Coordinates of C-alpha atoms in Angstrom, one line a residue:
Chain C
M1 CA 5.6 -32.6 -44.8
S2 CA 8.5 -30.8 -46.4
L3 CA 10.1 -34.2 -46.3
F4 CA 8.0 -35.5 -49.2
A5 CA 7.7 -32.3 -51.2
D6 CA 10.3 -33.6 -53.7
K7 CA 8.1 -36.6 -54.5
I8 CA 5.4 -34.9 -56.6
S9 CA 4.7 -37.3 -59.4
I10 CA 8.0 -36.8 -61.1
Q11 CA 7.7 -40.3 -62.5
A12 CA 5.2 -39.1 -65.1
L13 CA 7.6 -36.4 -66.3
V14 CA 10.8 -38.3 -66.9
A15 CA 11.7 -39.9 -70.2
K16 CA 11.1 -43.6 -70.3
E17 CA 14.5 -44.3 -71.9
P18 CA 17.6 -43.3 -69.9
L19 CA 19.1 -40.2 -71.3
A20 CA 22.5 -40.6 -72.8
L21 CA 24.1 -37.2 -72.5
P22 CA 27.6 -36.6 -73.9
I23 CA 29.6 -35.2 -71.1
I24 CA 33.0 -33.6 -71.6
R25 CA 34.4 -32.9 -68.2
D26 CA 38.0 -33.7 -67.9
T27 CA 39.2 -32.3 -71.2
A28 CA 37.8 -28.8 -71.7
V29 CA 37.5 -27.9 -75.3
K30 CA 39.9 -25.2 -76.1
A31 CA 40.3 -23.0 -79.2
G32 CA 44.0 -23.2 -79.6
F33 CA 46.2 -25.5 -81.7
P34 CA 45.8 -29.2 -80.5
S35 CA 48.8 -30.6 -78.7
P36 CA 51.1 -32.4 -81.1
A37 CA 51.7 -35.0 -78.3
L38 CA 48.1 -36.0 -78.2
D39 CA 48.5 -38.8 -80.7
Y40 CA 51.4 -40.2 -78.6
M41 CA 49.7 -40.4 -75.2
Q42 CA 50.3 -43.5 -73.3
D43 CA 49.1 -44.8 -70.0
A44 CA 51.0 -43.3 -67.0
I45 CA 53.6 -45.6 -65.5
D46 CA 52.0 -47.7 -62.8
L47 CA 54.3 -48.6 -59.9
N48 CA 51.9 -51.3 -58.7
Q49 CA 52.2 -53.0 -62.0
L50 CA 55.9 -52.8 -61.9
L51 CA 56.5 -53.9 -58.3
I52 CA 53.5 -56.2 -57.6
K53 CA 53.4 -59.4 -59.7
H54 CA 50.9 -61.3 -57.6
P55 CA 48.5 -58.9 -55.9
S56 CA 46.6 -61.5 -54.0
S57 CA 49.8 -62.7 -52.3
T58 CA 51.6 -59.5 -51.8
F59 CA 51.9 -57.8 -48.4
L60 CA 53.5 -54.5 -47.4
V61 CA 55.5 -54.4 -44.1
T62 CA 57.6 -51.8 -42.5
I63 CA 60.9 -52.7 -41.1
E64 CA 63.0 -51.0 -38.5
G65 CA 66.6 -51.9 -37.5
D66 CA 70.0 -52.2 -39.2
S67 CA 70.7 -55.9 -39.3
M68 CA 70.3 -56.0 -43.0
I69 CA 71.8 -52.6 -43.8
D70 CA 74.4 -54.1 -46.2
A71 CA 71.7 -55.8 -48.1
F72 CA 70.2 -52.3 -48.9
I73 CA 67.5 -52.6 -46.3
A74 CA 67.6 -49.1 -44.8
N75 CA 66.4 -48.3 -41.4
P76 CA 63.4 -47.8 -41.7
A77 CA 62.3 -49.3 -45.0
L78 CA 59.1 -50.6 -46.6
L79 CA 59.3 -54.1 -47.9
I80 CA 57.1 -55.7 -50.6
I81 CA 56.7 -59.3 -49.6
D82 CA 55.4 -61.8 -52.1
R83 CA 54.2 -65.1 -50.7
A84 CA 53.7 -66.6 -54.1
L85 CA 57.4 -66.7 -54.8
Q86 CA 59.1 -70.1 -54.0
V87 CA 62.0 -69.4 -51.7
R88 CA 65.4 -69.9 -53.3
N89 CA 68.8 -70.2 -51.8
G90 CA 70.1 -66.6 -51.2
D91 CA 66.7 -64.9 -51.2
I92 CA 66.0 -62.3 -48.5
V93 CA 63.0 -63.6 -46.6
L94 CA 60.5 -62.6 -43.9
A95 CA 60.8 -65.6 -41.6
V96 CA 59.1 -66.7 -38.4
V97 CA 61.5 -68.2 -35.8
N98 CA 59.8 -69.4 -32.7
G99 CA 56.9 -67.1 -33.2
D100 CA 58.9 -63.9 -34.0
F101 CA 59.2 -62.2 -37.3
T102 CA 62.7 -61.5 -38.7
V103 CA 64.0 -60.5 -42.1
K104 CA 67.3 -62.2 -43.1
R105 CA 69.0 -63.8 -46.0
Y106 CA 68.0 -67.5 -46.4
V107 CA 71.1 -69.6 -47.0
R108 CA 71.2 -73.3 -47.5
K109 CA 74.5 -75.0 -47.2
A110 CA 75.0 -78.8 -47.3
D111 CA 71.5 -79.6 -45.8
K112 CA 71.8 -76.9 -43.3
V113 CA 69.6 -73.8 -43.3
F114 CA 70.9 -70.4 -42.0
L115 CA 69.3 -67.0 -41.5
V116 CA 72.1 -64.6 -42.2
P117 CA 72.1 -60.9 -41.2
E118 CA 74.1 -58.4 -43.3
N119 CA 75.8 -55.7 -41.3
K120 CA 79.6 -55.8 -41.3
Q121 CA 79.9 -52.9 -38.9
N122 CA 78.1 -54.5 -36.1
P123 CA 79.4 -57.9 -34.9
K124 CA 76.4 -58.5 -32.6
Y125 CA 74.5 -59.7 -35.7
Q126 CA 75.4 -63.3 -36.3
A127 CA 74.1 -66.0 -38.6
M128 CA 71.6 -68.3 -37.0
E129 CA 71.4 -72.0 -37.9
I130 CA 67.9 -73.5 -38.0
V131 CA 68.1 -76.6 -35.9
D132 CA 65.7 -79.3 -34.7
G133 CA 63.3 -78.0 -32.0
M134 CA 63.1 -74.5 -33.5
E135 CA 59.8 -73.5 -35.0
F136 CA 60.7 -72.1 -38.3
S137 CA 58.9 -71.0 -41.4
V138 CA 59.3 -68.6 -44.3
W139 CA 56.4 -66.2 -44.2
G140 CA 57.2 -64.7 -47.6
V141 CA 60.0 -63.7 -49.9
V142 CA 61.1 -60.0 -50.0
A143 CA 60.4 -59.0 -53.6
H144 CA 61.3 -55.3 -53.4
I145 CA 62.8 -52.9 -50.9
I146 CA 61.6 -49.3 -50.8
S147 CA 63.5 -46.7 -48.8
S148 CA 63.5 -42.9 -48.9
P149 CA 67.0 -41.5 -48.7
R150 CA 65.9 -38.0 -48.2
K151 CA 66.1 -36.8 -44.6
R152 CA 62.8 -35.9 -43.1
Chain E
M1 CA 31.6 -82.7 -59.2
F2 CA 31.6 -80.0 -56.6
A3 CA 34.3 -78.9 -54.1
I4 CA 33.7 -76.7 -51.2
V5 CA 36.7 -74.9 -49.8
D6 CA 36.3 -73.7 -46.2
C7 CA 38.8 -71.5 -44.4
N8 CA 39.6 -73.1 -41.0
N9 CA 38.5 -70.8 -38.1
F10 CA 38.8 -68.0 -40.6
Y11 CA 38.9 -64.9 -38.3
A12 CA 41.2 -66.6 -35.9
S13 CA 43.5 -67.7 -38.7
C14 CA 43.6 -64.1 -40.1
E15 CA 44.7 -62.8 -36.7
R16 CA 47.3 -65.5 -36.4
L17 CA 48.8 -64.8 -39.8
F18 CA 50.2 -61.5 -38.5
Q19 CA 50.9 -62.7 -35.0
P20 CA 52.7 -66.0 -35.4
Q21 CA 53.5 -66.2 -31.7
L22 CA 49.9 -67.2 -31.4
E23 CA 50.5 -70.5 -33.3
H24 CA 49.1 -73.3 -31.1
Q25 CA 47.6 -70.7 -28.7
P26 CA 43.9 -70.3 -28.1
I27 CA 42.4 -67.3 -29.9
V28 CA 38.8 -65.9 -29.9
V29 CA 37.4 -63.1 -31.9
L30 CA 34.5 -61.1 -30.5
S31 CA 31.4 -59.7 -32.3
N32 CA 30.8 -56.0 -32.8
N33 CA 31.0 -54.1 -29.5
D34 CA 33.1 -57.0 -28.1
G35 CA 29.8 -58.8 -27.2
C36 CA 30.2 -62.5 -27.8
V37 CA 32.5 -65.0 -29.3
I38 CA 32.1 -65.3 -33.1
A39 CA 35.3 -67.2 -33.9
R40 CA 37.6 -69.6 -32.1
S41 CA 40.9 -71.3 -32.9
N42 CA 40.9 -75.1 -32.3
E43 CA 42.7 -74.5 -29.0
A44 CA 39.9 -72.2 -27.9
K45 CA 37.3 -74.8 -28.9
A46 CA 39.3 -77.4 -26.9
L47 CA 38.9 -75.2 -23.8
G48 CA 35.1 -75.6 -24.1
I49 CA 34.5 -72.0 -25.3
K50 CA 31.2 -72.0 -27.1
M51 CA 30.3 -70.1 -30.2
G52 CA 28.2 -67.1 -29.2
A53 CA 29.3 -67.2 -25.6
P54 CA 29.0 -63.7 -24.1
A55 CA 32.5 -62.3 -23.4
F56 CA 31.7 -61.2 -19.9
E57 CA 30.5 -64.7 -18.9
I58 CA 33.8 -66.4 -19.9
Q59 CA 36.1 -63.6 -18.7
T60 CA 37.7 -65.8 -16.0
L61 CA 38.2 -68.7 -18.4
L62 CA 39.8 -66.4 -21.0
E63 CA 42.2 -64.9 -18.4
Q64 CA 43.0 -68.3 -16.8
H65 CA 44.1 -69.8 -20.1
Q66 CA 45.6 -66.6 -21.5
V67 CA 43.4 -66.7 -24.5
A68 CA 44.3 -64.1 -27.1
V69 CA 41.1 -62.0 -27.5
F70 CA 40.4 -59.9 -30.5
S71 CA 37.7 -57.4 -31.5
S72 CA 36.5 -58.2 -35.0
N73 CA 38.5 -56.6 -37.7
Y74 CA 36.4 -56.9 -40.8
A75 CA 38.7 -54.8 -42.9
L76 CA 41.4 -57.4 -42.4
Y77 CA 39.1 -60.4 -42.8
G78 CA 37.4 -59.0 -45.9
D79 CA 40.8 -58.3 -47.6
L80 CA 42.2 -61.7 -46.8
S81 CA 38.9 -63.4 -47.9
H82 CA 39.2 -61.5 -51.2
R83 CA 42.8 -62.8 -51.6
V84 CA 41.7 -66.4 -50.9
M85 CA 38.9 -66.2 -53.5
Q86 CA 41.3 -64.8 -56.1
V87 CA 43.7 -67.7 -55.6
L88 CA 40.8 -70.2 -55.9
G89 CA 39.7 -68.4 -59.0
R90 CA 43.0 -69.2 -60.6
F91 CA 42.2 -72.9 -60.4
T92 CA 38.8 -72.7 -62.1
P93 CA 36.6 -69.9 -63.3
A94 CA 33.6 -71.8 -62.1
I95 CA 33.5 -70.5 -58.5
E96 CA 30.6 -69.5 -56.2
I97 CA 31.7 -67.3 -53.3
Y98 CA 29.3 -68.7 -50.7
S99 CA 30.4 -66.6 -47.7
I100 CA 33.4 -64.7 -46.4
D101 CA 35.2 -67.9 -45.8
E102 CA 33.7 -70.5 -48.1
A103 CA 33.5 -71.1 -51.8
F104 CA 32.1 -73.8 -54.0
L105 CA 34.1 -74.8 -57.1
D106 CA 32.8 -76.8 -60.0
V107 CA 35.5 -79.4 -60.5
A108 CA 33.6 -81.5 -63.1
H109 CA 36.1 -80.9 -65.8
F110 CA 38.8 -82.3 -63.6
A111 CA 37.1 -85.7 -63.4
F112 CA 40.0 -87.4 -65.0
T113 CA 42.6 -86.1 -62.6
D114 CA 43.1 -87.4 -59.1
L115 CA 40.7 -85.1 -57.2
S116 CA 42.3 -85.8 -53.9
N117 CA 45.6 -84.5 -55.2
Y118 CA 43.9 -81.6 -56.9
G119 CA 42.3 -80.7 -53.6
S120 CA 45.7 -80.8 -51.9
A121 CA 47.2 -78.5 -54.6
I122 CA 44.4 -76.0 -54.0
R123 CA 45.0 -76.1 -50.2
A124 CA 48.7 -75.8 -50.6
A125 CA 48.3 -72.8 -52.9
V126 CA 46.0 -70.9 -50.5
L127 CA 48.2 -71.7 -47.6
Q128 CA 51.4 -70.5 -49.2
Q129 CA 50.1 -67.6 -51.2
V130 CA 47.7 -66.1 -48.6
G131 CA 48.6 -67.9 -45.5
I132 CA 45.1 -69.2 -44.6
P133 CA 44.6 -73.0 -43.8
T134 CA 41.6 -74.5 -45.5
T135 CA 39.6 -77.8 -45.6
I136 CA 38.1 -79.2 -48.8
G137 CA 35.2 -81.5 -49.3
M138 CA 34.3 -82.9 -52.7
A139 CA 31.3 -84.8 -53.9
T140 CA 28.7 -85.0 -56.7
S141 CA 26.3 -82.6 -55.0
K142 CA 26.9 -79.4 -53.0
T143 CA 25.1 -80.8 -49.9
L144 CA 27.3 -83.9 -50.0
A145 CA 30.4 -81.8 -50.6
K146 CA 29.5 -79.8 -47.5
A147 CA 29.2 -83.1 -45.6
A148 CA 32.6 -84.3 -46.9
N149 CA 34.1 -81.0 -45.8
R150 CA 32.8 -81.4 -42.3
Y151 CA 34.1 -85.0 -42.2
A152 CA 37.5 -83.9 -43.4
K153 CA 37.7 -81.4 -40.6
K154 CA 37.4 -84.2 -38.0
A155 CA 38.9 -87.2 -39.7
C156 CA 41.6 -85.9 -42.1
K157 CA 43.2 -83.1 -40.1
T158 CA 46.5 -83.5 -41.7
T159 CA 45.5 -83.9 -45.4
G160 CA 42.5 -81.6 -45.1
V161 CA 40.8 -83.1 -48.1
F162 CA 38.0 -85.6 -48.4
V163 CA 36.5 -86.8 -51.7
I164 CA 33.3 -88.8 -51.7
D165 CA 33.9 -90.9 -54.9
S166 CA 32.4 -94.2 -53.8
E167 CA 29.2 -95.4 -52.2
A168 CA 31.3 -96.7 -49.3
K169 CA 32.7 -93.3 -48.6
R170 CA 29.3 -91.7 -48.9
Q171 CA 28.0 -94.0 -46.2
E172 CA 31.1 -93.4 -44.1
V173 CA 30.6 -89.7 -44.2
L174 CA 26.8 -89.6 -43.8
E175 CA 26.8 -92.1 -40.9
A176 CA 29.1 -89.8 -39.0
L177 CA 27.0 -86.7 -39.6
P178 CA 24.2 -85.9 -37.2
V179 CA 21.1 -84.9 -39.1
E180 CA 21.0 -81.4 -37.6
D181 CA 24.4 -80.7 -39.1
V182 CA 23.1 -81.4 -42.7
W183 CA 23.3 -78.2 -44.8
G184 CA 19.8 -76.8 -44.8
I185 CA 18.3 -78.7 -41.9
G186 CA 16.9 -76.2 -39.4
R187 CA 15.9 -76.7 -35.8
K188 CA 12.3 -77.4 -36.7
Y189 CA 13.0 -80.2 -39.1
Q190 CA 15.6 -81.6 -36.7
I191 CA 13.0 -82.0 -34.0
W192 CA 10.6 -83.6 -36.4
L193 CA 13.1 -85.9 -37.9
D194 CA 14.3 -86.9 -34.4
A195 CA 10.8 -87.8 -33.5
H196 CA 10.8 -90.2 -36.5
N197 CA 14.0 -91.7 -35.3
I198 CA 16.1 -90.2 -38.1
K199 CA 19.3 -89.1 -36.4
T200 CA 22.0 -89.3 -39.0
A201 CA 22.3 -87.9 -42.5
W202 CA 22.6 -91.5 -43.7
Q203 CA 19.2 -92.4 -42.3
L204 CA 17.8 -89.3 -43.9
S205 CA 19.3 -90.1 -47.3
N206 CA 17.6 -93.6 -47.1
S207 CA 14.2 -92.2 -46.2
N208 CA 11.2 -92.7 -48.4
L209 CA 11.2 -89.9 -51.0
A210 CA 7.4 -89.6 -51.2
W211 CA 7.1 -89.3 -47.5
I212 CA 9.8 -86.7 -47.3
Q213 CA 8.2 -84.7 -50.1
K214 CA 4.9 -84.8 -48.3
K215 CA 6.4 -83.6 -45.0
M216 CA 9.2 -81.4 -46.1
G217 CA 8.1 -80.3 -49.5
V218 CA 10.2 -80.0 -52.6
V219 CA 13.0 -78.4 -50.7
G220 CA 13.3 -81.5 -48.4
L221 CA 13.1 -83.8 -51.4
R222 CA 16.0 -82.0 -53.1
L223 CA 17.9 -82.1 -49.9
V224 CA 17.6 -85.9 -49.7
K225 CA 18.4 -86.3 -53.3
E226 CA 21.5 -84.2 -52.8
L227 CA 22.5 -86.4 -49.9
Q228 CA 22.1 -89.4 -52.3
G229 CA 24.6 -87.6 -54.6
I230 CA 22.2 -86.3 -57.1
A231 CA 23.0 -82.6 -57.8
C232 CA 19.9 -80.5 -57.5
Y233 CA 21.7 -77.2 -57.0
D234 CA 24.1 -75.6 -59.4
L235 CA 26.8 -73.1 -58.7
E236 CA 25.5 -69.6 -58.4
E237 CA 28.4 -67.8 -60.0
Q238 CA 26.8 -64.4 -60.5
P239 CA 25.6 -63.3 -57.1
A240 CA 22.3 -61.4 -57.6
A241 CA 23.0 -57.7 -57.5
K242 CA 22.5 -56.4 -54.0
Q243 CA 18.9 -55.6 -53.4
G244 CA 19.7 -53.3 -50.6
I245 CA 22.6 -52.1 -48.5
M246 CA 22.3 -52.0 -44.7
T247 CA 24.6 -50.2 -42.4
S248 CA 23.8 -50.4 -38.8
R249 CA 25.6 -50.8 -35.5
S250 CA 24.8 -51.2 -31.9
F251 CA 26.2 -48.4 -29.8
G252 CA 29.1 -48.9 -27.4
H253 CA 26.8 -47.7 -24.7
L254 CA 23.2 -46.6 -24.7
I255 CA 22.6 -43.1 -25.9
S256 CA 19.7 -40.7 -25.8
E257 CA 21.2 -37.5 -27.1
K258 CA 19.9 -36.6 -30.6
K259 CA 23.2 -35.1 -31.6
L260 CA 25.0 -38.5 -31.2
L261 CA 22.2 -40.3 -33.1
Q262 CA 22.7 -37.8 -35.9
E263 CA 26.4 -38.5 -36.0
A264 CA 25.8 -42.2 -36.1
I265 CA 23.1 -42.0 -38.8
A266 CA 25.2 -39.6 -40.9
T267 CA 28.1 -42.1 -40.7
H268 CA 25.9 -45.0 -41.8
A269 CA 24.5 -42.9 -44.6
T270 CA 28.1 -42.1 -45.7
R271 CA 29.0 -45.8 -45.6
C272 CA 25.9 -46.7 -47.8
A273 CA 26.9 -44.0 -50.3
E274 CA 30.5 -45.3 -50.4
K275 CA 29.2 -48.9 -51.0
L276 CA 26.8 -47.6 -53.7
R277 CA 29.6 -45.8 -55.5
K278 CA 31.9 -48.8 -55.3
Q279 CA 29.4 -50.9 -57.2
D280 CA 28.5 -48.1 -59.6
S281 CA 24.9 -47.9 -58.6
C282 CA 22.4 -45.5 -57.1
C283 CA 19.5 -46.0 -54.7
A284 CA 15.9 -44.7 -54.9
L285 CA 14.8 -45.4 -51.4
I286 CA 16.4 -44.7 -48.0
Q287 CA 15.2 -46.1 -44.7
V288 CA 16.4 -44.9 -41.3
F289 CA 15.7 -46.7 -38.0
I290 CA 16.6 -46.3 -34.4
H291 CA 15.6 -48.5 -31.5
T292 CA 16.1 -49.1 -27.8
N293 CA 17.4 -52.3 -26.2
A294 CA 14.6 -54.8 -26.1
Y295 CA 16.4 -56.9 -23.5
R296 CA 16.4 -54.1 -20.9
K297 CA 13.0 -54.7 -19.5
Q298 CA 13.5 -51.8 -17.1
D299 CA 13.7 -49.3 -20.0
A300 CA 10.9 -47.7 -21.9
Q301 CA 10.9 -49.2 -25.4
Y302 CA 10.7 -47.5 -28.7
H303 CA 11.3 -48.5 -32.3
G304 CA 11.3 -45.7 -34.9
V305 CA 11.6 -46.3 -38.6
L306 CA 10.9 -44.2 -41.7
S307 CA 11.4 -44.7 -45.4
I308 CA 11.9 -41.9 -47.9
P309 CA 11.6 -42.4 -51.7
I310 CA 14.3 -40.4 -53.6
P311 CA 13.0 -38.8 -56.8
T312 CA 16.3 -39.2 -58.6
A313 CA 18.3 -42.3 -57.6
T314 CA 21.5 -41.2 -56.0
D315 CA 24.9 -42.2 -54.7
S316 CA 25.7 -38.9 -53.2
T317 CA 26.9 -38.8 -49.6
S318 CA 25.5 -35.3 -49.0
E319 CA 22.1 -36.1 -50.4
L320 CA 21.8 -39.4 -48.4
I321 CA 22.9 -37.6 -45.2
Q322 CA 20.4 -34.9 -45.8
L323 CA 17.6 -37.3 -46.3
A324 CA 18.6 -39.5 -43.4
M325 CA 18.8 -36.4 -41.1
S326 CA 15.2 -35.4 -42.0
A327 CA 14.1 -38.9 -41.5
L328 CA 15.7 -38.9 -38.1
D329 CA 14.0 -35.6 -37.2
H330 CA 10.7 -37.4 -37.8
I331 CA 11.3 -40.6 -35.8
Y332 CA 13.5 -39.3 -33.0
K333 CA 11.8 -39.1 -29.6
P334 CA 13.7 -37.8 -26.6
G335 CA 13.8 -39.6 -23.3
F336 CA 14.6 -43.1 -24.7
L337 CA 17.9 -44.9 -24.3
Y338 CA 18.8 -46.0 -27.8
K339 CA 20.8 -49.1 -28.5
K340 CA 21.0 -49.2 -32.3
A341 CA 20.7 -47.1 -35.3
G342 CA 20.9 -47.9 -39.0
V343 CA 20.4 -46.8 -42.6
Y344 CA 19.1 -49.1 -45.3
V345 CA 19.2 -48.1 -48.9
S346 CA 17.3 -50.0 -51.6
E347 CA 15.7 -49.8 -55.0
I348 CA 19.2 -50.0 -56.4
V349 CA 19.8 -49.3 -60.0
P350 CA 23.0 -49.1 -62.1
R351 CA 24.3 -45.6 -62.2
S352 CA 24.1 -45.6 -66.0
Q353 CA 20.4 -46.1 -65.8
V354 CA 19.5 -43.4 -63.4
Q355 CA 16.7 -41.2 -64.7
L356 CA 17.4 -37.5 -64.2
S357 CA 14.7 -35.5 -62.6
L358 CA 13.5 -32.4 -64.5
F359 CA 13.5 -30.4 -61.3
S360 CA 16.8 -31.3 -60.0
S361 CA 19.0 -28.3 -59.5
K362 CA 22.0 -30.3 -58.4
D363 CA 25.3 -30.2 -60.3
R364 CA 25.9 -33.9 -60.4
G365 CA 29.2 -33.7 -62.3
K366 CA 30.7 -31.6 -59.6
E367 CA 29.4 -33.7 -56.8
K368 CA 30.7 -36.8 -58.4
Q369 CA 34.1 -35.3 -58.6
L370 CA 33.9 -34.4 -54.9
H371 CA 32.9 -37.9 -53.9
D372 CA 35.5 -39.5 -56.1
A373 CA 38.1 -37.3 -54.4
M374 CA 36.8 -38.2 -51.0
D375 CA 36.8 -41.9 -51.7
K376 CA 40.3 -41.7 -53.0
I377 CA 41.6 -39.9 -49.9
N378 CA 39.8 -42.2 -47.6
T379 CA 41.1 -45.3 -49.4
L380 CA 44.6 -43.9 -49.1
M381 CA 44.6 -42.4 -45.6
G382 CA 42.1 -44.5 -43.8
R383 CA 38.3 -44.6 -43.4
D384 CA 36.5 -41.4 -42.6
K385 CA 39.7 -39.3 -42.8
V386 CA 37.6 -36.8 -44.9
R387 CA 34.0 -36.8 -43.9
Y388 CA 30.9 -34.6 -43.7
A389 CA 30.8 -32.7 -40.4
A390 CA 27.3 -34.3 -39.8
A391 CA 29.1 -37.5 -39.1
G392 CA 30.6 -36.0 -36.1
I393 CA 33.9 -35.1 -34.5
S394 CA 33.6 -36.8 -31.1
R395 CA 32.0 -40.0 -32.2
K396 CA 31.1 -41.0 -28.7
W397 CA 28.7 -43.5 -30.1
K398 CA 31.4 -45.5 -31.8
L399 CA 31.8 -49.2 -31.4
R400 CA 33.6 -50.7 -28.5
Q401 CA 36.6 -52.4 -30.2
E402 CA 39.1 -52.4 -27.5
K403 CA 41.1 -55.3 -28.8
K404 CA 41.1 -54.7 -32.5
S405 CA 44.2 -55.7 -34.4
P406 CA 45.8 -53.3 -37.0
C407 CA 44.3 -53.3 -40.5
Y408 CA 47.6 -54.8 -41.7
T409 CA 46.5 -55.1 -45.4
T410 CA 44.3 -52.1 -46.0
N411 CA 45.7 -49.1 -44.1
V412 CA 49.3 -47.9 -44.8
N413 CA 49.5 -46.5 -41.2
E414 CA 48.9 -49.9 -39.7
L415 CA 51.2 -52.2 -41.7
L416 CA 53.0 -55.0 -40.0
R417 CA 56.1 -53.6 -38.2
I418 CA 59.2 -55.7 -37.9
K419 CA 62.1 -54.9 -35.6
N420 CA 65.2 -56.1 -37.3

């Protein structure tokens, strides 16, 4: 019974028009001198707006490994991948080679396509030529690299 | 002129996007609780796996062919669907989002461009920018566009676009389309049409209109006219505001304990409140239901349901949980094995039109701040990170989702990881 106690013909008591109440919540009214900066307020800087040009085709991925360390991709780093960007010679791309993801520099030289790592310290990373028989596609272009230099 | 853009095997394509090693491999996606097959890649279809097949029945087949099996990941599918629709919306503002993986576009104003090329451009854009393959059918009515789409899936696999722009093409498409696959033909009409020897869409489109109207009513008449290429239905660009929001789930296993039901109901109420806040609206009626598994003939059966009117429409999680809990108190009966529980909120009004109750003692401003904060945290850190204790700690009732892929696009902790 208690369940319906709230229901008591409240309909008859409420105003027919919705009440428009002025509510000041975020900016409490204070008695002191108003801030001289108030007239110069602008929107806060929005990193999304700065870093993401095409929201519907932007994906975040995390990357671990040092094969692109000389291209400023730290280990680990966060990459902003934009699939709407047309790949250009020299872009860093998220590619798929034979079903595996890899992030490398996309280099086209005289009709040949190479995926090039950038780590001078480690000779085990070698450029890979894309040849017939390989399944290769560019998943997206790396638009931005985010890394956090501070040690955890 | 209408176009329908349909994402190919959408859920399977979503999974494949983040696991490219599954290219050319069979993939199936299972329903909630990993029950039955709700999506198949072409390779899985070729293995003879049927839509709706119970997972346990095809277990051997799945293993034998190393089919990649996924639990449904609606956070991922929903996000990718949204992205697809946004790309489509850049081609034309006249768009009707028909389902999670289909949209109608009005392409009438492109009548002077080559529609086939236009379709290819749309396809290419969605494929490059989001990564989802699509098929496009175009015709002068929605029903015919649907038929063209179906035809394109079979006959134009590489181009993925079919435009019905001549009588010959209309005949070609409709002759290949079994009548039961016409958009809007149900099982009942199929049997009836079959009895009258109407087996293809082409035969249906050439039927006597008066006879059709007499037997199938005005809806049937429109359907036939649409097949003839006469548009009877327009784009529905503004989807009607949701009349009600339902959140319900089957349990991973049968439960009888009231505490677990409470947790489930509280979680559903939370979800309803989140959805209400997301669309800036409030509800004035909440319904709670619980029921047993009707298929288990050996169990005693019970179906409990109760609706509670809410004096002042609300979007508050705490209020909805409170109401839902008291409803559950009334309908819960011990000794039954419950299979499903749900919360349905309706009588939805925009938040700006909520009439305040004279007797309400709630501090709505404060509560709104609290919920905004909770929503923000949960968006950022993952669903239910912050929740009311009523929604439970153990959550033993939770879905069985053993093979769910990460929420690559909606949860920072589950981003795609690349070893480089």
